[in-house]
PDB file of C-alpha atoms in Angstrom:
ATOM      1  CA  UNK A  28       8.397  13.905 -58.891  1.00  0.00           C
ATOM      2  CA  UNK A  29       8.328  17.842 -59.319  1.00  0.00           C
ATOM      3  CA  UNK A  30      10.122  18.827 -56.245  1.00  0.00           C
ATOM      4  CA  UNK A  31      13.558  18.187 -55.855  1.00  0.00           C
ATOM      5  CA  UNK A  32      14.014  14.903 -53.902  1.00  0.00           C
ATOM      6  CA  UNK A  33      15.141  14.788 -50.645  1.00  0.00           C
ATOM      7  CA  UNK A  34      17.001  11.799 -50.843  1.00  0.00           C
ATOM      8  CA  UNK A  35      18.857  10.136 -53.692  1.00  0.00           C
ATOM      9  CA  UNK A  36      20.682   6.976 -53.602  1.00  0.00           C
ATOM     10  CA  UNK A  37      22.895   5.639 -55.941  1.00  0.00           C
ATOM     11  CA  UNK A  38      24.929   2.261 -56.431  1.00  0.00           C
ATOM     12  CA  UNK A  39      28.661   2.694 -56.056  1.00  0.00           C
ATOM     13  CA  UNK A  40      29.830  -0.730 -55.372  1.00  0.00           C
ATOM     14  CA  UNK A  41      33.927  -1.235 -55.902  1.00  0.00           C
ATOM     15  CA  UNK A  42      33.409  -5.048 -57.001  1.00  0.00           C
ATOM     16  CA  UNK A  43      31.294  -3.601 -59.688  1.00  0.00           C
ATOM     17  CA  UNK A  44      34.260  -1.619 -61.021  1.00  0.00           C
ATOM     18  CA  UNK A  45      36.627  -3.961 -60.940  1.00  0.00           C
ATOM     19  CA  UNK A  46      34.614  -6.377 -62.562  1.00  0.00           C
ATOM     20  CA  UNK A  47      34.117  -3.896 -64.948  1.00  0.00           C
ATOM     21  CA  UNK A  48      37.594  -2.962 -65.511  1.00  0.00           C
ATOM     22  CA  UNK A  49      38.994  -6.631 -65.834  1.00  0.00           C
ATOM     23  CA  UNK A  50      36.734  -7.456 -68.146  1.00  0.00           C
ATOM     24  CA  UNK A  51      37.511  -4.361 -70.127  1.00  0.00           C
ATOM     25  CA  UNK A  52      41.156  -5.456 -69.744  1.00  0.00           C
ATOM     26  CA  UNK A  53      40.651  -8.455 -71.126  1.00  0.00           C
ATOM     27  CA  UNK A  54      38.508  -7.203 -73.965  1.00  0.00           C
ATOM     28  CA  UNK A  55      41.616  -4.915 -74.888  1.00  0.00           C
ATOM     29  CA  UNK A  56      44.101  -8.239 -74.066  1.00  0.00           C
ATOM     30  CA  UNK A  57      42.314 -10.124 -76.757  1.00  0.00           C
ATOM     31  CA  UNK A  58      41.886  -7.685 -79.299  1.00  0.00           C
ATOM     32  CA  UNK A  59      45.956  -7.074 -78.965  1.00  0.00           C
ATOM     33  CA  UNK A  60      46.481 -10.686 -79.282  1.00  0.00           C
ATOM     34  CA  UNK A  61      43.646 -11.075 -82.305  1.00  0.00           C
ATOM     35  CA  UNK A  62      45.739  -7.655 -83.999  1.00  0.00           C
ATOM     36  CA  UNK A  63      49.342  -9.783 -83.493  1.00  0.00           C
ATOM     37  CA  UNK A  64      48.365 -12.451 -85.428  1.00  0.00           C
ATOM     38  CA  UNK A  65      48.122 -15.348 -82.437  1.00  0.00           C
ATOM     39  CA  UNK A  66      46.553 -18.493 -82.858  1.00  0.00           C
ATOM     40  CA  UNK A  67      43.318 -18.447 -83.817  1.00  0.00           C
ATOM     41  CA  UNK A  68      42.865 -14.719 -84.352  1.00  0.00           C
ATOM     42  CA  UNK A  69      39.713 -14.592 -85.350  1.00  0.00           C
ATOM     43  CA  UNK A  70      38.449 -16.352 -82.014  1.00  0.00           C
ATOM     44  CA  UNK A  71      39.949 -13.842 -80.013  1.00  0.00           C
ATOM     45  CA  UNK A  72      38.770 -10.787 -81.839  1.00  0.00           C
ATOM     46  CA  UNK A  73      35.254 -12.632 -81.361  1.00  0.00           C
ATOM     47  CA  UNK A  74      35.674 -13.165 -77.560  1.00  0.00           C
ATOM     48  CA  UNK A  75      37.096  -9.373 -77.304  1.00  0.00           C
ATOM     49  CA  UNK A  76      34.096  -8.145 -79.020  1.00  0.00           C
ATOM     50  CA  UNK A  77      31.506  -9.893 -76.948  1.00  0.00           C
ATOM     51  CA  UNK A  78      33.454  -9.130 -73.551  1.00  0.00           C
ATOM     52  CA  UNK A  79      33.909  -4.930 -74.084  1.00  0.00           C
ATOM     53  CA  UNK A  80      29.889  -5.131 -75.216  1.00  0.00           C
ATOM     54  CA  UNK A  81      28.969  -6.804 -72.386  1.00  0.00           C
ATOM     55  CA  UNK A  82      30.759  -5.535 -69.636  1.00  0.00           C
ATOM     56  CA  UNK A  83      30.091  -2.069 -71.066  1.00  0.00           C
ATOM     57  CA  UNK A  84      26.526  -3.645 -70.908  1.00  0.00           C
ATOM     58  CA  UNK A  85      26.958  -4.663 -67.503  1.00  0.00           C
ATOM     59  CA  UNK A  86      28.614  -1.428 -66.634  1.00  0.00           C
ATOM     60  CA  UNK A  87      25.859   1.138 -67.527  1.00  0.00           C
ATOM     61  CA  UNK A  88      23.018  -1.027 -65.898  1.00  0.00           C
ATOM     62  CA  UNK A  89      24.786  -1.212 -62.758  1.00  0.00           C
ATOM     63  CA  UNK A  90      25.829   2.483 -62.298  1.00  0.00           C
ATOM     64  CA  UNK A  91      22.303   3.281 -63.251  1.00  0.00           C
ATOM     65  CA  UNK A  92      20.723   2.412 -60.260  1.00  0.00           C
ATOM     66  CA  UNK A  93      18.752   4.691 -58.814  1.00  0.00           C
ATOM     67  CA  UNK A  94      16.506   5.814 -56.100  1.00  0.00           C
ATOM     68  CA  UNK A  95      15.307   8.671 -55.217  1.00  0.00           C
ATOM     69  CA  UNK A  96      12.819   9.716 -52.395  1.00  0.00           C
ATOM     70  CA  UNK A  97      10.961  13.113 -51.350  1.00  0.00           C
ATOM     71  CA  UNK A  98       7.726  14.637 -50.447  1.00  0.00           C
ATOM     72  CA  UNK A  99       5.838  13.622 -53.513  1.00  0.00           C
ATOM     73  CA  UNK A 100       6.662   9.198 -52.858  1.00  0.00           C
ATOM     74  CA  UNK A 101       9.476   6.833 -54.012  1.00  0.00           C
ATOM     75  CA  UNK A 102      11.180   7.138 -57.203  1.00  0.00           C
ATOM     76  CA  UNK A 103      13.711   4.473 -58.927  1.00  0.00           C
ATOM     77  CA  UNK A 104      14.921   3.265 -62.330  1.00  0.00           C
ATOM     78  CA  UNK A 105      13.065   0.319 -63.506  1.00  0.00           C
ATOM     79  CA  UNK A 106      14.543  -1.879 -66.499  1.00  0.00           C
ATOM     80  CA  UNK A 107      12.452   0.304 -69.005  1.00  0.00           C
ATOM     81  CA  UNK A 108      12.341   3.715 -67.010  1.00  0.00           C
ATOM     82  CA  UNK A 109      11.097   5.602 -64.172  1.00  0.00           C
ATOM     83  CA  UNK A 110       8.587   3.987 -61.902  1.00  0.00           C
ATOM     84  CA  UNK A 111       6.840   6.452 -58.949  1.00  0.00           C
ATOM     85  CA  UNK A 112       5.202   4.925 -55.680  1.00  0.00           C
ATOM     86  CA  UNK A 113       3.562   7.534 -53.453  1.00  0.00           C
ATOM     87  CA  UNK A 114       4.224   7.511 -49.598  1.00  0.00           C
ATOM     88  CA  UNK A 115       0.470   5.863 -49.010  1.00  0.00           C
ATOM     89  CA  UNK A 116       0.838   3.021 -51.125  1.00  0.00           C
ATOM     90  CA  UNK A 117       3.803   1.866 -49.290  1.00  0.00           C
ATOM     91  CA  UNK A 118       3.766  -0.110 -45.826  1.00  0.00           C
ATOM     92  CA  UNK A 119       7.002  -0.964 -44.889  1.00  0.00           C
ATOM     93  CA  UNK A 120      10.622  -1.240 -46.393  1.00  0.00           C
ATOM     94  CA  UNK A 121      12.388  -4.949 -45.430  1.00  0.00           C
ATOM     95  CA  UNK A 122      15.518  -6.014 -45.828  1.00  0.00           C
ATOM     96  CA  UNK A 123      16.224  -9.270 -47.601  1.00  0.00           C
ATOM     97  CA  UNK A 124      19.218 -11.879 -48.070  1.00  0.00           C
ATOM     98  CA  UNK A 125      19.318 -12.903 -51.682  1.00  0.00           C
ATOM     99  CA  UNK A 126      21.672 -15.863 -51.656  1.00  0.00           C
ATOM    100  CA  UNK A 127      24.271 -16.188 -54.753  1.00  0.00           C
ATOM    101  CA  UNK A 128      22.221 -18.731 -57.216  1.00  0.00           C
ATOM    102  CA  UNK A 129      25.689 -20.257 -57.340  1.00  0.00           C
ATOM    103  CA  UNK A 130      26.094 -22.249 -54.802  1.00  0.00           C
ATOM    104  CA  UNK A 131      29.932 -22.253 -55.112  1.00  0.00           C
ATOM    105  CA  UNK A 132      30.205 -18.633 -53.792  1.00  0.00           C
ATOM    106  CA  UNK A 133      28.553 -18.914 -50.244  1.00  0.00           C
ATOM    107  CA  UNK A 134      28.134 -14.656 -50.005  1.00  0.00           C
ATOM    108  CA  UNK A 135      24.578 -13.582 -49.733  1.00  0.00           C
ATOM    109  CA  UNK A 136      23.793 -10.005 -50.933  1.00  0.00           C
ATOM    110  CA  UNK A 137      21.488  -7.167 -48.965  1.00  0.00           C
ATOM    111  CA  UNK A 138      18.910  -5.917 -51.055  1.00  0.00           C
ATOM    112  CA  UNK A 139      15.691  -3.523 -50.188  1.00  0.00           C
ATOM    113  CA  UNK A 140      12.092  -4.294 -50.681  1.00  0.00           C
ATOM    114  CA  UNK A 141       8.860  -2.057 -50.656  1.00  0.00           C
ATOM    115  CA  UNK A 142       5.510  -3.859 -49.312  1.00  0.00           C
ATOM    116  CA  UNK A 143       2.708  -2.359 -50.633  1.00  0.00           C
ATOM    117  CA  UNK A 144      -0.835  -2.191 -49.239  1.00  0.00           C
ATOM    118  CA  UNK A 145      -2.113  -4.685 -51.771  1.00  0.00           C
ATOM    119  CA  UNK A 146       0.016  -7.224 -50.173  1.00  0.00           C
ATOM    120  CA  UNK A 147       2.798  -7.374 -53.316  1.00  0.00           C
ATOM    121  CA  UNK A 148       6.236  -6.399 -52.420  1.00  0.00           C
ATOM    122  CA  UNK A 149       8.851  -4.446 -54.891  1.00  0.00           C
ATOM    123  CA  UNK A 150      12.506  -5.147 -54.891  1.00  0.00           C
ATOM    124  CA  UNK A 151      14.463  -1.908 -55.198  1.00  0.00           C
ATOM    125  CA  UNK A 152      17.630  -1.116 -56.929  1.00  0.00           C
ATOM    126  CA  UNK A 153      19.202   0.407 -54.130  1.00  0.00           C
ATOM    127  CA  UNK A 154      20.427  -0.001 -51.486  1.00  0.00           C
ATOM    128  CA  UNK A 155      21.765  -3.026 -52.597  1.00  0.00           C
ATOM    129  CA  UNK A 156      25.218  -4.637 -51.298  1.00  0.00           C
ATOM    130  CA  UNK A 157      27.630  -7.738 -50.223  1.00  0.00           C
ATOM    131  CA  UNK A 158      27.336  -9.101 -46.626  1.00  0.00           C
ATOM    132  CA  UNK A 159      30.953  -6.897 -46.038  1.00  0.00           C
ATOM    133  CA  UNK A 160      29.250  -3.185 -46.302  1.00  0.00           C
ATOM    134  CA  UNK A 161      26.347  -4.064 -43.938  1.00  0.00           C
ATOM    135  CA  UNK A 162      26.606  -0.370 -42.545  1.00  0.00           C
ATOM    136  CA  UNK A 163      26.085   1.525 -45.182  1.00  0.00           C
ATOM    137  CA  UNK A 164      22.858  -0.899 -46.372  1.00  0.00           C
ATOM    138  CA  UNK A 165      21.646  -0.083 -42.730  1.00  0.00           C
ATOM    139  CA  UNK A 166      22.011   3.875 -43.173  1.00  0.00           C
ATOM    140  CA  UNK A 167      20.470   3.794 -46.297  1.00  0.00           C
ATOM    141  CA  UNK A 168      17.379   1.821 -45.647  1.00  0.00           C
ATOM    142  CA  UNK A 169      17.010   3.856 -42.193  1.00  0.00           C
ATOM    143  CA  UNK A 170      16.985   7.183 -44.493  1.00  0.00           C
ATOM    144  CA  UNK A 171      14.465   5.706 -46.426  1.00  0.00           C
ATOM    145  CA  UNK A 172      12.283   4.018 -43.428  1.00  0.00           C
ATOM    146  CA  UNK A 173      12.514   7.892 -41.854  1.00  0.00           C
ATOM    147  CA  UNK A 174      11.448   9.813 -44.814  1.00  0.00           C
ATOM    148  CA  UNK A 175       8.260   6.915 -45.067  1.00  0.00           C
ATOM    149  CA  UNK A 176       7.871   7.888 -41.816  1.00  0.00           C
ATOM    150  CA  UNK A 177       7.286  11.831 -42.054  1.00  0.00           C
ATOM    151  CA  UNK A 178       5.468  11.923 -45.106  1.00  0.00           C
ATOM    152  CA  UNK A 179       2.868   8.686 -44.963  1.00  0.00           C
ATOM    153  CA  UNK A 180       0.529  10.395 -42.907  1.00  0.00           C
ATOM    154  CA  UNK A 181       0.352  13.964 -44.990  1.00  0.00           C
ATOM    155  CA  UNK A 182      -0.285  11.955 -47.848  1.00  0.00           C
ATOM    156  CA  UNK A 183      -3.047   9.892 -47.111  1.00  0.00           C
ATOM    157  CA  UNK A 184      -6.210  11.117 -47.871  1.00  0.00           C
ATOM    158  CA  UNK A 185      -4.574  14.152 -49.674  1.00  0.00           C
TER     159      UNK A 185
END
């Protein structure tokens, strides 16, 4: 996109960050306990190590979601960069359910979807949220659906 975009949406969930944090925490526990000499030292400096990377892992993926919308189409952070949609290509955003692939946890999460006029549909990064923040999903995907809305029909045939 050249312009400026219009719209730009980015994940700030609070579980994230305290997911984030306590597993930062007890990166930083375990390292202590490896430095004091406990039991098995070695273990824990292992486990410490492979906790901070992957929550700092974990951390930078999920703050990097992205989307951003204006005149020119869709834009949002794909695994391996930037991928564009223009206004035309797109039919309709849904909303779908994803249940938890654990079946232990019975939350479902809210996620956003582009159909596209070849009949494929594109799950976005944002918005993207627990059952418990339904409102701000809603306001989100509404911004979207009305921005779709004004700009499909300049673009097409452009």
């Amino acid at each position: 996109m050249n312009d400026q975009a219009e719209l730009s949406l980015r994940w700030e969930g609070k579980a994230a960050r305290w997911w984030a944090v306590a597993a930062l925490l007890f990166a930083v526990g375990a390292g202590v306990a490896a430095g004091l000499g406990a039991p098995r030292a070695q273990k824990w400096a292992i486990a410490a190590g492979v906790v901070g990377i992957a929550a700092v892992a974990g951390a930078v993926g999920m703050f990097r979601r992205r989307v951003e919308a204006g005149p020119d189409g869709l834009r949002f952070r794909a695994v391996l960069g930037w991928r564009r949609l223009e206004w035309d290509e797109i039919v309709r955003f849904e909303d779908l359910r994803v249940d938890s692939a654990d079946h232990r946890f019975g939350t479902s999460n809210l996620r956003a979807a582009v159909m596209l006029r070849d009949g494929s549909a594109v799950s976005l990064p944002v918005p993207w949220t627990g059952t418990g923040n339904v409102r701000d999903f809603e306001q989100q995907l509404s911004q979207l659906r009305a921005l779709h809305r004004r700009y499909r029909h300049s673009t097409v045939g452009a």
